C-alpha positions as MATLAB code, in Angstrom:
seq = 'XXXXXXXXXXXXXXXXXXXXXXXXXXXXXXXXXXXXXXXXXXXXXXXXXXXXXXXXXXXXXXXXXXXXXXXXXXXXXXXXXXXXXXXXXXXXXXXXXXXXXXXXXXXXXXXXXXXXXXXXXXXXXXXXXXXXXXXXXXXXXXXXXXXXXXXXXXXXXXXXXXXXXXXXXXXXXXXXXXXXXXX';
ca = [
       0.000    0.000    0.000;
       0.934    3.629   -0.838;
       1.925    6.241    1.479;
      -0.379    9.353    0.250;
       1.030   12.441   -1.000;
      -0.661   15.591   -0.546;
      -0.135   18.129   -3.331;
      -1.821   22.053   -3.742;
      -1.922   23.300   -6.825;
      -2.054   26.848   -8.496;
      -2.028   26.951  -12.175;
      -1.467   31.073  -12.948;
      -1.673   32.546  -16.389;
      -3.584   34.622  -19.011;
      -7.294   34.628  -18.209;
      -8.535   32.788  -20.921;
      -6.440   30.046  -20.332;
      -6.408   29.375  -16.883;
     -10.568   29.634  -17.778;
     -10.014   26.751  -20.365;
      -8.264   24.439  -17.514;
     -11.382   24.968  -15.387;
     -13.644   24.406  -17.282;
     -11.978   21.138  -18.805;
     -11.179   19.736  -15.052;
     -14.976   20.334  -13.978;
     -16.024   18.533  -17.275;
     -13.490   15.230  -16.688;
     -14.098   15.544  -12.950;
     -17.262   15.732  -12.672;
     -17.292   12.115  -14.127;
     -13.862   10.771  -12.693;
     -11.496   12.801  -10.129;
      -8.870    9.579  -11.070;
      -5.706   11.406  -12.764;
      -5.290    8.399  -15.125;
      -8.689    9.960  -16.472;
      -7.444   13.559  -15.999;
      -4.222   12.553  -17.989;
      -7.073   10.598  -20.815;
      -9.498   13.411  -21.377;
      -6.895   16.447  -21.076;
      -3.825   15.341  -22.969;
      -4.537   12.146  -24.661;
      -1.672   12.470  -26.862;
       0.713   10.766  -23.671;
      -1.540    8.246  -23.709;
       0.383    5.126  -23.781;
       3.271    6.758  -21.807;
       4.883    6.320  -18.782;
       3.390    9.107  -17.022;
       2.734    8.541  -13.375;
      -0.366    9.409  -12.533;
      -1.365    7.246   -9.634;
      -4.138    9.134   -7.446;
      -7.472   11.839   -7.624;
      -7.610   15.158   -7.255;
      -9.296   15.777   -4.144;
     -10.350   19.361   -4.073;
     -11.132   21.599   -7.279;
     -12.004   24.782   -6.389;
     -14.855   26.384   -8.681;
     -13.659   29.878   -9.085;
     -10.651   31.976  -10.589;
      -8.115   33.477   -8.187;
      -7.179   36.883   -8.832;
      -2.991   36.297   -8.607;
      -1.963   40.052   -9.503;
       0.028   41.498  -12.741;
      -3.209   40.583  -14.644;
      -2.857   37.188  -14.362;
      -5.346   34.685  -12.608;
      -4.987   31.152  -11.139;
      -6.900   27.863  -10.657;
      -6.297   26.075   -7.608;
      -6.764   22.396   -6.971;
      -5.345   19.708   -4.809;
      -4.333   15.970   -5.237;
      -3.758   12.642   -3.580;
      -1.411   10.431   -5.433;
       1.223    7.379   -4.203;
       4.204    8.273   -2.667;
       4.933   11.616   -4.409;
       3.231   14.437   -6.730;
       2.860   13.573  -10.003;
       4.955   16.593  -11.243;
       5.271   15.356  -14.620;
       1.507   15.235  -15.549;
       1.032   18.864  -13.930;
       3.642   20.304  -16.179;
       2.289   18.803  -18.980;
      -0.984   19.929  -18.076;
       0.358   23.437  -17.805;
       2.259   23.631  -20.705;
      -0.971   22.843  -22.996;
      -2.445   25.486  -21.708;
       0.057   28.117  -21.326;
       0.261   28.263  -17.685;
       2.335   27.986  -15.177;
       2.075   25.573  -12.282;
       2.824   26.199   -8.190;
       2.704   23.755   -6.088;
       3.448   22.457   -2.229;
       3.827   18.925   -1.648;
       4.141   16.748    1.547;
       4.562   13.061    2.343;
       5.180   12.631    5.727;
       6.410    8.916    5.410;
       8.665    9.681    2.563;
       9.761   12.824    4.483;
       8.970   14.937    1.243;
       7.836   18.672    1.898;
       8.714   20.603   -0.882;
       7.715   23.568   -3.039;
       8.485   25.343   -6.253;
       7.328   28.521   -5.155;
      10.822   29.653   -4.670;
       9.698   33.100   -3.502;
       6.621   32.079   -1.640;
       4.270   34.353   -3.137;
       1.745   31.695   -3.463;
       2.988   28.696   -1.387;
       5.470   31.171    1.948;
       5.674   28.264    4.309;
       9.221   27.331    4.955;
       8.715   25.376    7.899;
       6.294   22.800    8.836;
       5.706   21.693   12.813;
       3.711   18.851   13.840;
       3.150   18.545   17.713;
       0.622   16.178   19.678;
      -0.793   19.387   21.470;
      -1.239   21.309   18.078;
      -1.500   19.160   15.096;
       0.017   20.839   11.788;
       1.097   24.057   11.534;
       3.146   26.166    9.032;
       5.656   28.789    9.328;
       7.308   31.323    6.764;
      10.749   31.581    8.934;
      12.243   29.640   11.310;
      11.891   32.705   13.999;
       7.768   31.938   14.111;
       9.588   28.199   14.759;
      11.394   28.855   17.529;
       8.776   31.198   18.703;
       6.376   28.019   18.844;
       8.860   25.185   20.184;
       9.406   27.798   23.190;
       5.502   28.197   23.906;
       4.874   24.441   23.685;
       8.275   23.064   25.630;
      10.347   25.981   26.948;
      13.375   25.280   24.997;
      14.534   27.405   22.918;
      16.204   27.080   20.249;
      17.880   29.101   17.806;
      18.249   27.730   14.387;
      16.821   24.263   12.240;
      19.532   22.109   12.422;
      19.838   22.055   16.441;
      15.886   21.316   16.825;
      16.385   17.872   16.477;
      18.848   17.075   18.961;
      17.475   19.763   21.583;
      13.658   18.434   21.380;
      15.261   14.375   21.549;
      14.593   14.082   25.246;
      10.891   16.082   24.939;
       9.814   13.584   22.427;
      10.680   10.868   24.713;
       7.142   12.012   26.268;
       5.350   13.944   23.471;
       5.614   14.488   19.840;
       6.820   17.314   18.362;
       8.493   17.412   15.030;
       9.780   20.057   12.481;
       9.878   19.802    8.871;
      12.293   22.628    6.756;
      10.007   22.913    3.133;
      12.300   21.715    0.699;
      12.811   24.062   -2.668;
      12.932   22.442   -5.769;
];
């Protein structure tokens, strides 16, 4: 069995294009939210191919985003096995002339990754998991710290001594932190 990969989309572009996408992912998912279907209706031209495309999109959201500089953005999310299915997206965007942000995380795999290299759409750097809190996301490691002191008293100053400070807390609770990976 898989380990499932969470993945948030935004597709940004011209108007009329990110308009087309819409419309064609409420048409094929409206049937069938499998991406093998997706990858069928939208760009049957790979059919055939070795695209991965193992999972559903979970979440289509039924309006345009406004993204700035003109340019507006369709946001959706996806569960696949064991990672995103980057290739498919970028395929997806290229046919229709947009281009595709995304954040990513497997927690089994240890994946948390964006390509939102200047967070405008996806700022998280950080992601903390705690018993007492559940998920929560941080754009620097300073809101990190800030958090780790409230919920332990330690304090700590930068990522790479978190693990070893919080070993002997997480003998008794669970608190872990997650730097979002780049890519």
């Amino acid at each position: 069995m898989a380990n499932w990969c969470s993945t948030e989309y935004l597709f940004v572009g011209a108007t009329g294009n990110a308009r087309r996408l819409l419309a064609d992912l409420k048409q094929v998912t409206s049937v069938d939210c499998w991406l093998v279907y997706v990858r069928e209706n939208l760009l049957p031209e790979s059919c055939g191919t070795d695209i991965p495309c193992r999972g559903e999109v979970s979440y289509l959201d039924d309006e345009l985003h406004d993204t700035g500089n003109g340019n507006v953005g369709v946001r959706f999310s996806t569960e696949t096995a064991w990672c995103a299915c980057e290739e498919l997206m970028q395929k997806i965007a290229d046919k229709y002339g947009l281009h595709s942000y995304y954040y990513t995380e497997e927690p089994g795999m240890e994946i948390f990754q964006t390509n939102d290299a200047e967070g405008v759409f996806f700022p998280a750097r950080y992601m903390v998991d705690s018993e007492s809190k559940g998920c929560e996301y941080f754009d620097d490691f300073e809101e990190v710290a800030s958090a780790i002191k409230e919920m332990t008293g330690i304090e700590v100053s930068q990522f790479e001594d978190v693990e070893s400070m919080l070993a002997e807390w997480n003998e008794h609770s669970f608190l872990q932190v997650h730097e979002i990976e780049i890519v």
